[in-house]
Amino acid sequence: MSGANLVDATPRRLHPDLPDVGPLAFGCWRLTGTGADHSVVEAALDAGMNLVDTADVYGLDWGGRGFGANEEVLGRVLADDPSLREQVVLATKGGIIPGVPYDSSADYLRGAVDESRRRLGVDTIDLWMVHRPDPFTHPAALAETMAGLVGSGAVRAVGVSNYSPSQHDALLAHLDIPLATNQVELSAARPDAMFDGTLDRCVRDGVTPTVWSPLAGGRVVTGEGVAPTLLAVLDELAERERVDRAAVAVAFTLAHPSRPVTILGTQRPERIAAATSALGVRLDRADVYRILAAAGVALP
Ligand SMILES: NC(=O)c1ccc[n+]([C@@H]2O[C@H](COP(=O)([O-])OP(=O)(O)OC[C@H]3O[C@@H](n4cnc5c(N)ncnc54)[C@H](OP(=O)(O)O)[C@@H]3O)[C@@H](O)[C@H]2O)c1
């Protein structure tokens, strides 16, 4: 590596009313059926991952008990060790109803937030997000609902997830409180958000993106469905940086100037700890463009 390092491992500010968070976060989607206890959240905090991300709908996949189950598990973990609550920036999402599938109406979202608070065992959710856009809710109505959730004290900060650039624009045209995040997919294997305007909107509007599936759900590690050329470039950089392929892939997401918070999905304490090696990875401009080219991005 000869150029300047682009990987930014410094803390991020999502919202003026929230504590700063580490550049890596802990995601609870795959908490289902793991028998998780406080040790997994402690491992995340030890690794500097103080943003803990879940959703009301998590618990349906992988043969889970169903809607709300992962929030209940997390609520029990927080109840077992009350000292954890003040160390964690607690993030959850709502607005997906299996079978409907999306509802961002005021009545539904207010009720969903109350149910999330009950399952998590907290009066106030630090960051609450609309999980997926509902095109049948007017953005002005959603903005009013979001402001009301903050005004009532049910949530400290609001965000969205999986919003396209135009959906982001339409909401911000009506929202007169800060939008803390747009949580979007980004990985070396799926770098689309860098090119379709999603991350550009975040930069323009001072919104910190949170990034899901930075390892493409593990496929960057297993190689399943990922271009062999991309795996080869990641491995070459990993050898140079003396880390594993996963660390280089995570570092790649941290190199974008939108300064994302990257949410890791592993539930294994040893892998949570190992993920911090990504923060020491150095990638320069030539490295990140090699990754993009190997991922199949056209760079004329
Ligand atoms: N907003 C949304 O629509 C949305 C969608 C999807 C996810 N999310 C959020 O993003 C979080 C992360 O998503 P994700 O789980 O797909 O992320 P990911 O980090 O890309 O994938 C995690 C998977 O990779 C596996 N893995 C294999 N090798 C690994 C290694 N060396 N290090 C770490 N993991 C390895 C993990 O298995 P082990 O557990 O066995 O280590 C796990 O199954 C979720 O928990 C959720 O909070 C949000």
Coordinates of N, CA, C and O in Angstrom, one line a residue, residues 160-224:
V160 N -34.4 5.3 9.2 CA -35.1 4.4 8.2 C -34.2 3.3 7.8 O -33.0 3.3 8.2
S161 N -34.7 2.4 7.1 CA -33.8 1.3 6.6 C -34.3 0.9 5.2 O -35.6 0.9 4.9
N162 N -33.4 0.6 4.3 CA -33.7 0.2 2.9 C -34.4 1.2 2.1 O -35.2 0.9 1.3
Y163 N -34.2 2.5 2.5 CA -34.8 3.6 1.7 C -34.0 3.9 0.5 O -32.8 4.0 0.5
S164 N -34.7 4.0 -0.7 CA -34.0 4.5 -1.9 C -33.7 6.0 -1.8 O -34.3 6.7 -0.9
P165 N -32.8 6.5 -2.7 CA -32.6 7.9 -2.6 C -33.8 8.8 -2.7 O -34.0 9.8 -2.0
S166 N -34.8 8.4 -3.6 CA -36.0 9.3 -3.7 C -36.9 9.1 -2.5 O -37.5 10.1 -2.1
Q167 N -36.9 8.0 -1.9 CA -37.7 7.8 -0.7 C -37.1 8.6 0.5 O -37.8 9.3 1.3
H168 N -35.7 8.6 0.5 CA -35.0 9.4 1.5 C -35.4 10.9 1.3 O -35.7 11.6 2.3
D169 N -35.3 11.4 0.1 CA -35.6 12.8 -0.2 C -37.0 13.1 0.2 O -37.3 14.2 0.7
A170 N -38.0 12.3 -0.2 CA -39.4 12.6 0.1 C -39.6 12.7 1.6 O -40.4 13.6 2.0
L171 N -39.0 11.8 2.4 CA -39.2 11.9 3.8 C -38.6 13.1 4.4 O -39.2 13.9 5.2
L172 N -37.3 13.4 3.9 CA -36.6 14.6 4.5 C -37.3 15.9 4.2 O -37.1 16.9 4.9
A173 N -38.0 15.9 3.1 CA -38.8 17.1 2.7 C -39.8 17.5 3.8 O -40.2 18.6 3.9
H174 N -40.2 16.5 4.6 CA -41.2 16.8 5.6 C -40.7 16.6 7.0 O -41.5 17.0 8.0
L175 N -39.6 16.0 7.2 CA -39.1 15.7 8.6 C -38.4 16.9 9.2 O -37.4 17.3 8.6
D176 N -38.8 17.4 10.3 CA -38.1 18.5 10.9 C -37.3 18.2 12.1 O -37.0 19.0 12.9
I177 N -37.1 16.9 12.3 CA -36.2 16.4 13.3 C -35.0 15.7 12.6 O -35.2 15.2 11.4
P178 N -33.9 15.5 13.2 CA -32.8 14.8 12.5 C -33.1 13.3 12.2 O -33.7 12.6 13.0
L179 N -32.7 12.9 11.0 CA -32.8 11.5 10.7 C -31.4 10.9 11.0 O -30.4 11.3 10.5
A180 N -31.4 9.9 11.9 CA -30.2 9.4 12.5 C -29.5 8.5 11.5 O -28.2 8.4 11.4
T181 N -30.2 7.7 10.7 CA -29.6 6.7 9.8 C -30.5 6.3 8.7 O -31.7 6.4 8.8
N182 N -29.9 5.8 7.6 CA -30.6 4.9 6.7 C -29.8 3.6 6.7 O -28.6 3.6 6.4
Q183 N -30.4 2.5 7.2 CA -29.7 1.2 7.3 C -29.8 0.5 6.0 O -30.9 0.1 5.6
V184 N -28.7 0.2 5.4 CA -28.7 -0.3 4.0 C -27.7 -1.5 3.8 O -26.7 -1.6 4.6
E185 N -27.9 -2.2 2.8 CA -27.0 -3.3 2.5 C -25.8 -2.8 1.8 O -25.9 -1.9 0.9
L186 N -24.6 -3.2 2.3 CA -23.3 -2.8 1.6 C -22.3 -3.9 1.9 O -22.1 -4.2 3.1
S187 N -21.6 -4.3 0.9 CA -20.5 -5.2 1.1 C -19.6 -5.2 -0.2 O -20.1 -4.6 -1.2
A188 N -18.5 -5.8 -0.1 CA -17.6 -5.9 -1.3 C -18.3 -6.6 -2.4 O -18.2 -6.3 -3.6
A189 N -19.2 -7.5 -2.0 CA -19.9 -8.3 -3.0 C -21.2 -7.6 -3.5 O -21.7 -7.9 -4.6
R190 N -21.7 -6.6 -2.7 CA -22.9 -5.8 -3.1 C -22.7 -4.4 -2.8 O -23.2 -3.8 -1.9
P191 N -21.8 -3.7 -3.7 CA -21.5 -2.3 -3.4 C -22.5 -1.3 -4.0 O -22.2 -0.1 -4.0
D192 N -23.6 -1.8 -4.4 CA -24.6 -0.9 -5.1 C -24.9 0.4 -4.5 O -25.0 1.5 -5.1
A193 N -25.0 0.4 -3.1 CA -25.3 1.7 -2.4 C -24.3 2.8 -2.6 O -24.6 4.0 -2.4
M194 N -23.1 2.4 -3.0 CA -22.1 3.4 -3.3 C -22.4 4.1 -4.6 O -21.8 5.2 -4.9
F195 N -23.2 3.5 -5.5 CA -23.4 4.0 -6.9 C -24.8 4.5 -7.2 O -25.0 5.1 -8.2
D196 N -25.8 4.1 -6.4 CA -27.2 4.4 -6.8 C -27.7 5.6 -6.1 O -28.9 5.9 -6.1
G197 N -26.8 6.3 -5.4 CA -27.3 7.6 -4.7 C -27.6 7.4 -3.2 O -27.7 8.4 -2.5
T198 N -27.7 6.2 -2.8 CA -28.1 5.9 -1.4 C -27.1 6.6 -0.4 O -27.5 7.3 0.5
L199 N -25.8 6.3 -0.6 CA -24.8 6.8 0.4 C -24.5 8.3 0.1 O -24.2 9.1 1.0
D200 N -24.7 8.7 -1.2 CA -24.5 10.1 -1.5 C -25.5 11.0 -0.8 O -25.2 12.1 -0.3
R201 N -26.8 10.5 -0.7 CA -27.8 11.2 0.1 C -27.4 11.4 1.5 O -27.7 12.4 2.1
C202 N -26.9 10.3 2.1 CA -26.5 10.3 3.5 C -25.4 11.4 3.7 O -25.5 12.2 4.6
V203 N -24.4 11.4 2.8 CA -23.3 12.4 2.9 C -23.9 13.8 2.8 O -23.7 14.7 3.6
R204 N -24.8 14.0 1.8 CA -25.4 15.3 1.5 C -26.1 15.9 2.8 O -26.0 17.0 3.1
D205 N -26.9 14.9 3.4 CA -27.8 15.4 4.5 C -27.2 15.1 5.9 O -27.9 15.3 6.9
G206 N -26.0 14.7 6.0 CA -25.4 14.5 7.3 C -26.0 13.3 8.0 O -26.1 13.3 9.3
V207 N -26.5 12.3 7.3 CA -27.1 11.1 7.9 C -26.0 10.0 7.9 O -25.3 9.8 6.9
T208 N -25.8 9.4 9.0 CA -24.8 8.3 9.1 C -25.4 7.0 8.7 O -26.4 6.5 9.3
P209 N -24.9 6.4 7.6 CA -25.5 5.1 7.2 C -25.1 4.0 8.2 O -24.0 4.1 8.7
T210 N -26.0 3.1 8.4 CA -25.6 1.9 9.1 C -25.7 0.8 8.0 O -26.6 0.8 7.2
V211 N -24.8 -0.1 8.0 CA -24.6 -1.1 6.9 C -24.9 -2.5 7.4 O -24.4 -2.9 8.4
W212 N -25.8 -3.2 6.6 CA -26.1 -4.6 7.0 C -25.4 -5.5 6.0 O -25.1 -5.2 4.9
S213 N -25.3 -6.7 6.5 CA -24.6 -7.9 5.7 C -23.3 -7.5 5.1 O -23.1 -7.6 3.9
P214 N -22.3 -7.0 5.9 CA -21.0 -6.6 5.3 C -20.2 -7.7 4.8 O -19.3 -7.5 4.0
L215 N -20.6 -9.0 5.2 CA -20.0 -10.2 4.7 C -20.9 -10.9 3.7 O -20.8 -12.1 3.4
A216 N -21.9 -10.1 3.2 CA -23.0 -10.7 2.3 C -23.6 -11.9 3.0 O -23.8 -12.9 2.4
G217 N -23.8 -11.8 4.3 CA -24.5 -12.8 5.1 C -23.5 -14.0 5.3 O -24.0 -15.2 5.5
G218 N -22.2 -13.8 5.2 CA -21.3 -14.9 5.3 C -20.7 -15.4 4.0 O -19.7 -16.1 4.0
R219 N -21.4 -15.1 2.9 CA -20.9 -15.6 1.6 C -19.5 -15.1 1.2 O -18.8 -15.8 0.5
V220 N -19.1 -13.9 1.7 CA -17.8 -13.5 1.4 C -16.8 -14.4 2.0 O -15.7 -14.6 1.5
V221 N -17.1 -15.0 3.1 CA -16.2 -16.0 3.8 C -16.3 -17.4 3.1 O -15.3 -18.0 2.8
T222 N -17.5 -17.8 2.9 CA -17.6 -19.2 2.3 C -17.3 -19.2 0.8 O -17.0 -20.2 0.3
G223 N -17.5 -18.0 0.2 CA -17.2 -17.9 -1.3 C -18.4 -18.3 -2.1 O -18.4 -18.0 -3.3
E224 N -19.5 -18.7 -1.5 CA -20.7 -19.1 -2.2 C -21.3 -18.0 -3.0 O -21.7 -16.9 -2.4

